[in-house]
PDB file of C-alpha atoms in Angstrom:
ATOM      1  CA  MET A 200      -5.121 -17.964   3.995  1.00  0.00           C
ATOM      2  CA  LYS A 201      -1.596 -18.440   2.183  1.00  0.00           C
ATOM      3  CA  GLU A 202      -3.127 -17.692  -1.330  1.00  0.00           C
ATOM      4  CA  LEU A 203      -5.668 -15.457  -2.440  1.00  0.00           C
ATOM      5  CA  SER A 204      -7.386 -17.887  -4.736  1.00  0.00           C
ATOM      6  CA  LEU A 205      -8.263 -19.775  -1.651  1.00  0.00           C
ATOM      7  CA  ASN A 206     -10.053 -16.117  -0.765  1.00  0.00           C
ATOM      8  CA  ILE A 207     -11.697 -16.487  -4.432  1.00  0.00           C
ATOM      9  CA  LEU A 208     -12.889 -20.369  -4.176  1.00  0.00           C
ATOM     10  CA  ASP A 209     -14.238 -19.399  -0.422  1.00  0.00           C
ATOM     11  CA  ILE A 210     -16.057 -16.479  -1.569  1.00  0.00           C
ATOM     12  CA  THR A 211     -17.531 -17.915  -4.701  1.00  0.00           C
ATOM     13  CA  GLU A 212     -18.627 -20.817  -2.754  1.00  0.00           C
ATOM     14  CA  ASN A 213     -20.538 -18.820  -1.105  1.00  0.00           C
ATOM     15  CA  SER A 214     -22.609 -17.541  -3.550  1.00  0.00           C
ATOM     16  CA  THR A 215     -22.989 -20.858  -4.643  1.00  0.00           C
ATOM     17  CA  LYS A 216     -24.869 -21.359  -1.364  1.00  0.00           C
ATOM     18  CA  ALA A 217     -26.770 -18.144  -2.052  1.00  0.00           C
ATOM     19  CA  LYS A 218     -28.284 -19.996  -5.101  1.00  0.00           C
ATOM     20  CA  ALA A 219     -26.163 -17.576  -7.926  1.00  0.00           C
ATOM     21  CA  GLU A 220     -26.977 -18.648 -11.318  1.00  0.00           C
ATOM     22  CA  PHE A 221     -24.396 -16.284 -12.658  1.00  0.00           C
ATOM     23  CA  ILE A 222     -21.292 -15.180 -10.904  1.00  0.00           C
ATOM     24  CA  SER A 223     -18.376 -13.304 -11.941  1.00  0.00           C
ATOM     25  CA  ILE A 224     -14.892 -13.366 -10.949  1.00  0.00           C
ATOM     26  CA  GLU A 225     -12.568 -10.617 -12.063  1.00  0.00           C
ATOM     27  CA  ILE A 226      -8.927  -9.784 -11.143  1.00  0.00           C
ATOM     28  CA  VAL A 227      -7.349  -6.360 -12.353  1.00  0.00           C
ATOM     29  CA  GLU A 228      -3.723  -5.510 -11.459  1.00  0.00           C
ATOM     30  CA  ASP A 229      -1.604  -2.676 -12.408  1.00  0.00           C
ATOM     31  CA  GLU A 230       2.222  -1.833 -10.974  1.00  0.00           C
ATOM     32  CA  ASP A 231       0.927  -1.544  -7.526  1.00  0.00           C
ATOM     33  CA  THR A 232      -2.639  -2.925  -6.873  1.00  0.00           C
ATOM     34  CA  LEU A 233      -4.432  -5.985  -7.378  1.00  0.00           C
ATOM     35  CA  ARG A 234      -8.017  -6.057  -7.413  1.00  0.00           C
ATOM     36  CA  ILE A 235     -10.572  -8.989  -6.970  1.00  0.00           C
ATOM     37  CA  THR A 236     -14.170  -8.368  -7.761  1.00  0.00           C
ATOM     38  CA  ILE A 237     -16.722 -11.525  -7.422  1.00  0.00           C
ATOM     39  CA  THR A 238     -20.293 -10.722  -8.363  1.00  0.00           C
ATOM     40  CA  ASP A 239     -23.079 -12.748  -8.324  1.00  0.00           C
ATOM     41  CA  ASN A 240     -26.812 -12.836  -8.618  1.00  0.00           C
ATOM     42  CA  GLY A 241     -27.733 -14.754  -5.688  1.00  0.00           C
ATOM     43  CA  THR A 242     -30.443 -13.926  -3.139  1.00  0.00           C
ATOM     44  CA  GLY A 243     -28.299 -11.202  -1.576  1.00  0.00           C
ATOM     45  CA  MET A 244     -28.083 -10.583   1.935  1.00  0.00           C
ATOM     46  CA  THR A 245     -30.554  -8.451   4.179  1.00  0.00           C
ATOM     47  CA  GLU A 246     -28.990  -4.832   5.667  1.00  0.00           C
ATOM     48  CA  GLU A 247     -28.857  -6.766   8.869  1.00  0.00           C
ATOM     49  CA  THR A 248     -26.842  -9.882   7.567  1.00  0.00           C
ATOM     50  CA  LEU A 249     -24.703  -7.314   5.549  1.00  0.00           C
ATOM     51  CA  SER A 250     -23.613  -5.515   8.953  1.00  0.00           C
ATOM     52  CA  SER A 251     -22.387  -8.489  10.136  1.00  0.00           C
ATOM     53  CA  VAL A 252     -20.999 -10.440   7.822  1.00  0.00           C
ATOM     54  CA  ALA A 253     -17.291  -9.400   8.464  1.00  0.00           C
ATOM     55  CA  ASN A 254     -17.636 -10.532  12.057  1.00  0.00           C
ATOM     56  CA  PRO A 255     -16.026 -13.417  12.443  1.00  0.00           C
ATOM     57  CA  PHE A 256     -18.348 -14.887  15.112  1.00  0.00           C
ATOM     58  CA  TYR A 257     -21.560 -14.575  12.514  1.00  0.00           C
ATOM     59  CA  THR A 258     -21.883 -17.340  10.453  1.00  0.00           C
ATOM     60  CA  THR A 259     -25.276 -18.627   8.441  1.00  0.00           C
ATOM     61  CA  ARG A 260     -23.799 -22.235   8.743  1.00  0.00           C
ATOM     62  CA  THR A 261     -24.998 -25.203  11.523  1.00  0.00           C
ATOM     63  CA  THR A 262     -21.686 -27.073  11.291  1.00  0.00           C
ATOM     64  CA  ARG A 263     -19.399 -24.174  13.290  1.00  0.00           C
ATOM     65  CA  LYS A 264     -20.228 -20.846  15.000  1.00  0.00           C
ATOM     66  CA  VAL A 265     -17.813 -19.211  13.290  1.00  0.00           C
ATOM     67  CA  GLY A 266     -17.224 -17.812   9.842  1.00  0.00           C
ATOM     68  CA  MET A 267     -13.631 -17.055   8.651  1.00  0.00           C
ATOM     69  CA  GLY A 268     -14.023 -16.577   5.309  1.00  0.00           C
ATOM     70  CA  ILE A 269     -14.605 -12.817   4.794  1.00  0.00           C
ATOM     71  CA  PRO A 270     -12.900 -11.620   7.554  1.00  0.00           C
ATOM     72  CA  LEU A 271      -9.621 -13.293   6.745  1.00  0.00           C
ATOM     73  CA  PHE A 272     -10.341 -11.652   3.463  1.00  0.00           C
ATOM     74  CA  ARG A 273     -10.268  -8.240   4.554  1.00  0.00           C
ATOM     75  CA  MET A 274      -7.377  -8.708   6.682  1.00  0.00           C
ATOM     76  CA  ALA A 275      -5.578  -9.544   3.490  1.00  0.00           C
ATOM     77  CA  ALA A 276      -6.299  -6.335   2.089  1.00  0.00           C
ATOM     78  CA  GLU A 277      -6.335  -4.465   4.732  1.00  0.00           C
ATOM     79  CA  MET A 278      -2.516  -5.649   5.954  1.00  0.00           C
ATOM     80  CA  THR A 279      -1.737  -4.121   2.614  1.00  0.00           C
ATOM     81  CA  GLY A 280      -3.235  -0.761   3.122  1.00  0.00           C
ATOM     82  CA  GLY A 281      -5.962  -1.719   1.100  1.00  0.00           C
ATOM     83  CA  ASN A 282      -9.671  -2.769   1.650  1.00  0.00           C
ATOM     84  CA  LEU A 283     -12.421  -5.017   0.796  1.00  0.00           C
ATOM     85  CA  THR A 284     -15.964  -3.763   0.119  1.00  0.00           C
ATOM     86  CA  ILE A 285     -19.199  -5.590   0.361  1.00  0.00           C
ATOM     87  CA  THR A 286     -22.271  -4.522  -1.772  1.00  0.00           C
ATOM     88  CA  SER A 287     -25.662  -6.578  -1.457  1.00  0.00           C
ATOM     89  CA  LYS A 288     -28.937  -6.790  -2.192  1.00  0.00           C
ATOM     90  CA  HIS A 289     -31.787  -8.938  -1.146  1.00  0.00           C
ATOM     91  CA  PHE A 290     -34.030 -10.846  -3.299  1.00  0.00           C
ATOM     92  CA  SER A 291     -37.147  -9.922  -1.087  1.00  0.00           C
ATOM     93  CA  GLU A 292     -36.403  -6.282  -1.274  1.00  0.00           C
ATOM     94  CA  HIS A 293     -34.892  -6.414  -4.916  1.00  0.00           C
ATOM     95  CA  PRO A 294     -36.882  -9.376  -6.847  1.00  0.00           C
ATOM     96  CA  ASP A 295     -35.433  -8.645 -10.534  1.00  0.00           C
ATOM     97  CA  ALA A 296     -32.130  -7.313  -9.533  1.00  0.00           C
ATOM     98  CA  HIS A 297     -30.055  -9.209  -6.493  1.00  0.00           C
ATOM     99  CA  GLY A 298     -27.152 -10.280  -5.686  1.00  0.00           C
ATOM    100  CA  THR A 299     -23.273  -9.509  -3.753  1.00  0.00           C
ATOM    101  CA  THR A 300     -20.645  -7.863  -5.080  1.00  0.00           C
ATOM    102  CA  VAL A 301     -17.346  -8.298  -2.571  1.00  0.00           C
ATOM    103  CA  SER A 302     -14.238  -6.243  -4.167  1.00  0.00           C
ATOM    104  CA  ALA A 303     -10.970  -6.591  -2.706  1.00  0.00           C
ATOM    105  CA  LEU A 304      -8.243  -3.986  -2.995  1.00  0.00           C
ATOM    106  CA  LEU A 305      -4.397  -5.460  -2.025  1.00  0.00           C
ATOM    107  CA  TYR A 306      -1.253  -3.161  -2.558  1.00  0.00           C
ATOM    108  CA  LYS A 307       1.158  -5.313  -4.452  1.00  0.00           C
ATOM    109  CA  ASN A 308       4.104  -4.112  -3.329  1.00  0.00           C
ATOM    110  CA  HIS A 309       3.498  -4.044   0.743  1.00  0.00           C
ATOM    111  CA  ILE A 310       5.488  -6.537   2.575  1.00  0.00           C
ATOM    112  CA  ASP A 311       2.516  -8.158   3.760  1.00  0.00           C
ATOM    113  CA  PHE A 312       1.021  -8.816   0.267  1.00  0.00           C
ATOM    114  CA  THR A 313      -0.721 -12.284   0.219  1.00  0.00           C
ATOM    115  CA  PRO A 314       0.211 -14.450  -3.176  1.00  0.00           C
ATOM    116  CA  LEU A 315      -2.332 -14.727  -6.238  1.00  0.00           C
ATOM    117  CA  GLY A 316      -1.646 -18.500  -6.005  1.00  0.00           C
ATOM    118  CA  ASP A 317      -3.188 -21.415  -8.101  1.00  0.00           C
ATOM    119  CA  VAL A 318      -6.080 -19.548  -9.754  1.00  0.00           C
ATOM    120  CA  ILE A 319      -6.057 -22.227 -12.791  1.00  0.00           C
ATOM    121  CA  SER A 320      -7.301 -24.548 -10.134  1.00  0.00           C
ATOM    122  CA  THR A 321      -9.684 -22.459  -8.431  1.00  0.00           C
ATOM    123  CA  VAL A 322     -11.625 -21.777 -11.208  1.00  0.00           C
ATOM    124  CA  THR A 323     -11.509 -25.256 -12.257  1.00  0.00           C
ATOM    125  CA  THR A 324     -12.610 -26.510  -9.203  1.00  0.00           C
ATOM    126  CA  LEU A 325     -15.548 -24.498  -8.785  1.00  0.00           C
ATOM    127  CA  ILE A 326     -16.721 -25.178 -12.288  1.00  0.00           C
ATOM    128  CA  GLN A 327     -16.351 -29.136 -11.464  1.00  0.00           C
ATOM    129  CA  GLY A 328     -18.228 -28.580  -8.382  1.00  0.00           C
ATOM    130  CA  HIS A 329     -21.192 -26.356  -9.938  1.00  0.00           C
ATOM    131  CA  PRO A 330     -21.818 -27.072 -13.517  1.00  0.00           C
ATOM    132  CA  ASP A 331     -24.793 -25.525 -13.649  1.00  0.00           C
ATOM    133  CA  VAL A 332     -23.835 -22.045 -12.554  1.00  0.00           C
ATOM    134  CA  ASN A 333     -22.592 -19.679 -15.036  1.00  0.00           C
ATOM    135  CA  PHE A 334     -18.980 -18.559 -14.284  1.00  0.00           C
ATOM    136  CA  LEU A 335     -17.314 -15.444 -15.898  1.00  0.00           C
ATOM    137  CA  PHE A 336     -13.683 -15.188 -15.187  1.00  0.00           C
ATOM    138  CA  THR A 337     -11.177 -12.784 -15.947  1.00  0.00           C
ATOM    139  CA  HIS A 338      -7.828 -11.474 -15.259  1.00  0.00           C
ATOM    140  CA  LYS A 339      -6.203  -8.316 -16.617  1.00  0.00           C
ATOM    141  CA  ARG A 340      -3.206  -6.350 -16.853  1.00  0.00           C
ATOM    142  CA  GLY A 341      -2.888  -3.713 -18.748  1.00  0.00           C
ATOM    143  CA  ASP A 342      -3.670  -4.743 -22.332  1.00  0.00           C
ATOM    144  CA  LEU A 343      -2.940  -8.405 -21.461  1.00  0.00           C
ATOM    145  CA  PHE A 344      -5.963 -10.912 -20.042  1.00  0.00           C
ATOM    146  CA  VAL A 345      -6.945 -14.125 -19.156  1.00  0.00           C
ATOM    147  CA  SER A 346     -10.919 -15.084 -20.158  1.00  0.00           C
ATOM    148  CA  LEU A 347     -13.445 -18.011 -19.553  1.00  0.00           C
ATOM    149  CA  ASP A 348     -17.064 -17.317 -20.380  1.00  0.00           C
ATOM    150  CA  THR A 349     -18.718 -20.926 -19.096  1.00  0.00           C
ATOM    151  CA  ARG A 350     -21.914 -19.714 -21.637  1.00  0.00           C
ATOM    152  CA  GLU A 351     -19.707 -19.616 -24.494  1.00  0.00           C
ATOM    153  CA  LEU A 352     -18.461 -23.242 -23.359  1.00  0.00           C
ATOM    154  CA  ARG A 353     -22.074 -24.415 -23.093  1.00  0.00           C
ATOM    155  CA  ALA A 354     -23.126 -23.183 -26.582  1.00  0.00           C
ATOM    156  CA  VAL A 355     -20.397 -24.926 -28.525  1.00  0.00           C
ATOM    157  CA  LEU A 356     -20.791 -27.799 -26.264  1.00  0.00           C
ATOM    158  CA  GLU A 357     -24.364 -28.433 -26.905  1.00  0.00           C
ATOM    159  CA  GLY A 358     -25.436 -30.274 -24.077  1.00  0.00           C
ATOM    160  CA  VAL A 359     -22.320 -32.010 -22.585  1.00  0.00           C
ATOM    161  CA  PRO A 360     -21.733 -31.288 -18.893  1.00  0.00           C
ATOM    162  CA  LEU A 361     -19.195 -29.052 -17.973  1.00  0.00           C
ATOM    163  CA  ASP A 362     -18.086 -31.174 -15.276  1.00  0.00           C
ATOM    164  CA  THR A 363     -17.033 -33.870 -17.845  1.00  0.00           C
ATOM    165  CA  PHE A 364     -13.291 -35.094 -17.469  1.00  0.00           C
ATOM    166  CA  GLU A 365     -12.171 -34.122 -20.813  1.00  0.00           C
ATOM    167  CA  VAL A 366     -14.310 -30.609 -20.787  1.00  0.00           C
ATOM    168  CA  LEU A 367     -12.709 -30.089 -17.666  1.00  0.00           C
ATOM    169  CA  CYS A 368      -9.418 -30.976 -18.858  1.00  0.00           C
ATOM    170  CA  TRP A 369      -9.898 -28.501 -21.618  1.00  0.00           C
ATOM    171  CA  ILE A 370     -10.700 -25.428 -19.689  1.00  0.00           C
ATOM    172  CA  LYS A 371      -7.564 -26.206 -17.291  1.00  0.00           C
ATOM    173  CA  GLY A 372      -5.407 -26.395 -20.399  1.00  0.00           C
ATOM    174  CA  ASN A 373      -6.910 -23.309 -21.936  1.00  0.00           C
ATOM    175  CA  LEU A 374      -6.245 -21.212 -18.899  1.00  0.00           C
ATOM    176  CA  GLU A 375      -3.074 -22.179 -18.351  1.00  0.00           C
ATOM    177  CA  GLU A 376      -2.177 -21.510 -21.978  1.00  0.00           C
ATOM    178  CA  GLN A 377      -3.568 -18.031 -22.111  1.00  0.00           C
ATOM    179  CA  TYR A 378      -1.514 -17.606 -18.674  1.00  0.00           C
ATOM    180  CA  LEU A 379       1.565 -18.228 -20.462  1.00  0.00           C
ATOM    181  CA  GLU A 380       0.876 -15.214 -22.422  1.00  0.00           C
ATOM    182  CA  PHE A 381      -0.113 -12.978 -20.054  1.00  0.00           C
ATOM    183  CA  ASN A 382       3.045 -13.894 -18.231  1.00  0.00           C
ATOM    184  CA  LYS A 383       5.506 -13.647 -20.274  1.00  0.00           C
TER     185      LYS A 383
END
């Protein structure tokens, strides 16, 4: 993928397919590294699935016989000298605390570092496509941060759906404003 934001979109879509009601997308960076962590409370994966998920010829999809999301994300991390880890607890074994965490560490100064890309559009698209899912998005660099919590929006909006045009425009504008300060 040409942008890490597309990897975020792909992995988070997997979380929604796993019936996650809450998904945290956290980006933490310093001078040398960028870590992207996506955590959900979806159904989780069994040990068998977890051991196979990085294989591009393993997929739960019925529309095609390959699943490239995790392998491409892993490749993007490893090409920079970083890594990708996945932990998961399946609901059948952990009925009260299930879900999956995917975390990628990338080295920003490496020639093969993939740019972060349009993370604002990614977050907005995820909220638009899954208005009933709660998302917590954070991007931190030192003392600077960008944050959006749909649970807080729901409390203020009092029943107005998150996929309403005006709400989506506000979300996009709010993130753009935060990133202006973040990128100064």
